[in-house]
Amino acid sequence: MHQMRYTFPHFTPSPEYVQPDYEKWAAVRIGMSRDDVVSQLGPPLDDEFLGGKSRPTDPYYSYGYLQMPMLPHPRTYDFLIGFDDDGTVFTKIDPFNGRFSTDGSPTSPEIIIPTDRAAFSHYPRILDCRWFPSSGLYPMTYIFELGAGQPFGPEQFHGEEIESDLPIPFFMTTFGGAQPGRFRVKAKNKLGESDWSDYRYFSFTV
């Protein structure tokens, strides 16, 4: 029996990026047969995290993954196609929430959390920011901007761009005082930089 390996936060895997052709991936539709999927994308990967060598009756076919550094589990972001009992596609999962680059340059990140206008009261004031990975040529890094506003008066923010070359799509930081804040993020690879994401606003209360 194949045993999936779970790891702890101190484990840092070697980065590895395997991606399908975006245009061919986008052409796969719900209801397609296994044969049609293989005709479109080729045979699935022999993926050790899905049990090793692929079989024609597997419930999921693997077509790629983003194995990023600094994650507690090395395989968080996958390209998977799931098949129903009748052998037709019932789900298609990708790391990018369906947003694909057309030329290899990074797509603008889409923020997941915090939700917009979220209000927090916990202490210590740790802010957990996460977004969908950007699609495009890998490796990919991220630049993070965090802004603090005035607790009273007009909504004005003083932003600080963190040129971090962050290799993962999340960032945790402290946030001082009871005040509003906002953040945004953009992606970068060797072909250039994406546009900034939309701002995500939040606040910490007393």
Short mmCIF file of C-alpha atoms in Angstrom, two decimals:
data_model
loop_
_atom_site.label_atom_id
_atom_site.label_comp_id
_atom_site.label_asym_id
_atom_site.label_seq_id
_atom_site.Cartn_x
_atom_site.Cartn_y
_atom_site.Cartn_z
CA MET A 1 0.00 0.00 0.00
CA HIS A 2 1.38 3.41 -0.97
CA GLN A 3 1.73 5.75 1.99
CA MET A 4 1.50 9.49 1.41
CA ARG A 5 4.28 11.40 3.11
CA TYR A 6 3.27 14.24 5.41
CA THR A 7 5.91 16.66 6.58
CA PHE A 8 6.42 19.33 9.21
CA PRO A 9 6.98 23.09 8.82
CA HIS A 10 10.76 22.82 9.12
CA PHE A 11 10.86 20.66 5.99
CA THR A 12 11.72 22.61 2.83
CA PRO A 13 11.33 20.65 -0.41
CA SER A 14 13.33 21.39 -3.51
CA PRO A 15 11.21 23.58 -5.82
CA GLU A 16 9.80 21.78 -8.84
CA TYR A 17 7.24 23.05 -11.33
CA VAL A 18 5.42 20.80 -13.80
CA GLN A 19 2.61 22.44 -15.78
CA PRO A 20 0.36 21.34 -18.63
CA ASP A 21 -0.10 23.42 -21.74
CA TYR A 22 -2.55 26.09 -20.56
CA GLU A 23 -4.52 26.19 -23.80
CA LYS A 24 -4.97 22.43 -23.89
CA TRP A 25 -5.85 22.35 -20.20
CA ALA A 26 -8.54 25.01 -20.70
CA ALA A 27 -10.08 22.92 -23.49
CA VAL A 28 -10.90 20.04 -21.11
CA ARG A 29 -14.59 20.22 -20.17
CA ILE A 30 -16.86 18.63 -17.61
CA GLY A 31 -18.43 15.52 -19.12
CA MET A 32 -15.49 14.63 -21.39
CA SER A 33 -14.43 10.98 -21.47
CA ARG A 34 -11.08 9.67 -20.27
CA ASP A 35 -10.06 8.95 -23.84
CA ASP A 36 -10.86 12.51 -24.89
CA VAL A 37 -8.83 13.90 -21.97
CA VAL A 38 -5.82 11.75 -22.83
CA SER A 39 -6.17 12.73 -26.49
CA GLN A 40 -6.12 16.39 -25.45
CA LEU A 41 -3.46 16.36 -22.71
CA GLY A 42 -1.56 13.14 -23.22
CA PRO A 43 -1.15 10.38 -20.63
CA PRO A 44 -1.33 11.42 -16.95
CA LEU A 45 1.75 11.67 -14.77
CA ASP A 46 2.94 8.76 -12.66
CA ASP A 47 2.42 10.79 -9.50
CA GLU A 48 3.84 9.41 -6.24
CA PHE A 49 1.37 11.49 -4.25
CA LEU A 50 -1.54 9.75 -5.99
CA GLY A 51 -0.18 6.25 -5.54
CA GLY A 52 2.64 6.02 -8.08
CA LYS A 53 2.09 4.64 -11.56
CA SER A 54 -1.14 5.89 -13.14
CA ARG A 55 -3.86 3.40 -14.08
CA PRO A 56 -6.76 3.74 -16.56
CA THR A 57 -9.29 3.43 -13.72
CA ASP A 58 -7.76 6.02 -11.37
CA PRO A 59 -10.37 8.44 -10.01
CA TYR A 60 -7.95 11.35 -10.56
CA TYR A 61 -5.40 12.02 -13.28
CA SER A 62 -2.45 14.27 -12.43
CA TYR A 63 -1.20 16.70 -15.07
CA GLY A 64 1.20 18.82 -13.08
CA TYR A 65 2.04 20.50 -9.81
CA LEU A 66 3.81 23.46 -8.25
CA GLN A 67 6.13 22.12 -5.57
CA MET A 68 7.06 25.30 -3.75
CA PRO A 69 9.71 25.81 -1.08
CA MET A 70 8.93 26.73 2.52
CA LEU A 71 5.65 24.81 2.72
CA PRO A 72 4.77 22.23 5.41
CA HIS A 73 3.62 19.87 2.67
CA PRO A 74 5.51 19.95 -0.63
CA ARG A 75 2.50 19.20 -2.84
CA THR A 76 -0.17 21.79 -2.12
CA TYR A 77 -0.84 23.05 -5.66
CA ASP A 78 -1.86 20.45 -8.25
CA PHE A 79 -3.42 20.09 -11.69
CA LEU A 80 -5.96 17.30 -11.25
CA ILE A 81 -8.83 15.96 -13.33
CA GLY A 82 -11.44 13.88 -11.50
CA PHE A 83 -13.57 11.21 -13.14
CA ASP A 84 -17.02 9.97 -12.17
CA ASP A 85 -17.96 6.29 -12.00
CA ASP A 86 -18.96 6.40 -15.67
CA GLY A 87 -15.49 7.62 -16.68
CA THR A 88 -16.44 11.20 -17.50
CA VAL A 89 -14.88 14.34 -16.07
CA PHE A 90 -16.73 15.75 -13.05
CA THR A 91 -14.10 18.20 -11.77
CA LYS A 92 -10.95 20.00 -12.90
CA ILE A 93 -8.62 21.54 -10.31
CA ASP A 94 -5.79 23.96 -10.95
CA PRO A 95 -3.71 26.22 -8.65
CA PHE A 96 -4.69 29.46 -10.41
CA ASN A 97 -8.47 29.53 -9.93
CA GLY A 98 -8.86 29.28 -13.70
CA ARG A 99 -6.74 32.32 -14.61
CA PHE A 100 -4.05 31.52 -17.18
CA SER A 101 -1.23 33.50 -18.75
CA THR A 102 -1.24 33.70 -22.54
CA ASP A 103 2.46 34.47 -23.02
CA GLY A 104 4.29 33.21 -19.92
CA SER A 105 4.34 36.56 -18.13
CA PRO A 106 2.72 36.54 -14.67
CA THR A 107 -1.00 37.02 -14.20
CA SER A 108 -2.13 39.45 -11.52
CA PRO A 109 -2.61 37.67 -8.17
CA GLU A 110 -6.12 37.13 -6.81
CA ILE A 111 -6.33 37.54 -3.03
CA ILE A 112 -8.10 34.88 -0.95
CA ILE A 113 -7.81 36.15 2.63
CA PRO A 114 -8.42 38.25 4.56
CA THR A 115 -11.89 38.97 3.22
CA ASP A 116 -12.43 42.58 2.24
CA ARG A 117 -13.18 44.93 5.17
CA ALA A 118 -12.51 42.16 7.69
CA ALA A 119 -12.19 43.40 11.29
CA PHE A 120 -9.89 41.63 13.74
CA SER A 121 -9.53 41.93 17.50
CA HIS A 122 -7.02 39.16 18.27
CA TYR A 123 -3.67 39.75 19.93
CA PRO A 124 -0.86 39.50 19.05
CA ARG A 125 -1.85 41.28 15.86
CA ILE A 126 -0.72 38.74 13.28
CA LEU A 127 -2.03 39.32 9.77
CA ASP A 128 -2.35 36.23 7.54
CA CYS A 129 -2.48 37.12 3.83
CA ARG A 130 -2.99 34.51 1.10
CA TRP A 131 -3.67 34.56 -2.62
CA PHE A 132 -3.96 32.16 -5.54
CA PRO A 133 -0.60 31.55 -7.24
CA SER A 134 -0.05 33.50 -10.45
CA SER A 135 0.14 31.53 -13.67
CA GLY A 136 2.97 31.90 -16.14
CA LEU A 137 6.57 30.80 -16.43
CA TYR A 138 8.01 29.46 -13.18
CA PRO A 139 9.84 30.08 -10.88
CA MET A 140 7.61 32.94 -9.72
CA THR A 141 8.10 35.37 -6.84
CA TYR A 142 5.87 38.00 -5.23
CA ILE A 143 6.22 41.59 -4.09
CA PHE A 144 4.02 42.57 -1.18
CA GLU A 145 2.77 46.04 -0.24
CA LEU A 146 1.30 46.73 3.19
CA GLY A 147 -0.29 50.04 4.15
CA ALA A 148 -1.43 51.46 7.49
CA GLY A 149 -4.12 54.11 7.84
CA GLN A 150 -5.33 56.56 10.44
CA PRO A 151 -7.79 55.21 13.04
CA PHE A 152 -9.86 58.40 12.73
CA GLY A 153 -10.44 60.94 10.02
CA PRO A 154 -10.28 60.51 6.23
CA GLU A 155 -9.22 57.17 4.79
CA GLN A 156 -5.56 57.73 3.95
CA PHE A 157 -2.88 55.05 3.84
CA HIS A 158 0.87 55.09 3.95
CA GLY A 159 2.11 52.09 1.98
CA GLU A 160 5.34 50.19 2.22
CA GLU A 161 6.46 48.03 -0.70
CA ILE A 162 8.36 44.99 0.47
CA GLU A 163 10.78 43.88 -2.27
CA SER A 164 10.84 40.41 -0.82
CA ASP A 165 11.06 38.01 -3.78
CA LEU A 166 8.64 35.91 -1.77
CA PRO A 167 8.54 32.45 -3.44
CA ILE A 168 5.18 31.40 -1.99
CA PRO A 169 1.65 32.86 -2.32
CA PHE A 170 1.16 33.88 1.29
CA PHE A 171 2.67 36.23 3.82
CA MET A 172 2.31 36.62 7.60
CA THR A 173 3.27 39.78 9.40
CA THR A 174 2.57 41.81 12.51
CA PHE A 175 0.42 44.92 12.32
CA GLY A 176 0.85 47.64 14.91
CA GLY A 177 -1.95 49.42 16.69
CA ALA A 178 -5.71 49.63 16.38
CA GLN A 179 -6.02 51.05 12.87
CA PRO A 180 -7.17 50.22 9.36
CA GLY A 181 -4.85 48.69 6.82
CA ARG A 182 -4.68 47.42 3.29
CA PHE A 183 -2.42 45.23 1.22
CA ARG A 184 -1.86 44.21 -2.36
CA VAL A 185 0.58 41.97 -4.17
CA LYS A 186 2.10 41.46 -7.60
CA ALA A 187 4.00 38.61 -9.22
CA LYS A 188 7.36 38.55 -10.96
CA ASN A 189 9.23 36.09 -13.18
CA LYS A 190 12.06 36.41 -15.68
CA LEU A 191 9.62 37.74 -18.31
CA GLY A 192 8.46 40.67 -16.20
CA GLU A 193 6.02 41.74 -13.50
CA SER A 194 2.25 41.48 -13.30
CA ASP A 195 -0.10 44.31 -12.49
CA TRP A 196 -0.85 44.81 -8.81
CA SER A 197 -3.77 42.90 -7.41
CA ASP A 198 -6.78 44.83 -6.15
CA TYR A 199 -6.34 46.22 -2.66
CA ARG A 200 -7.72 44.18 0.22
CA TYR A 201 -8.81 46.31 3.20
CA PHE A 202 -8.92 45.22 6.84
CA SER A 203 -8.77 46.70 10.33
CA PHE A 204 -7.64 45.85 13.83
CA THR A 205 -9.78 47.06 16.71
CA VAL A 206 -8.73 47.79 20.28
#
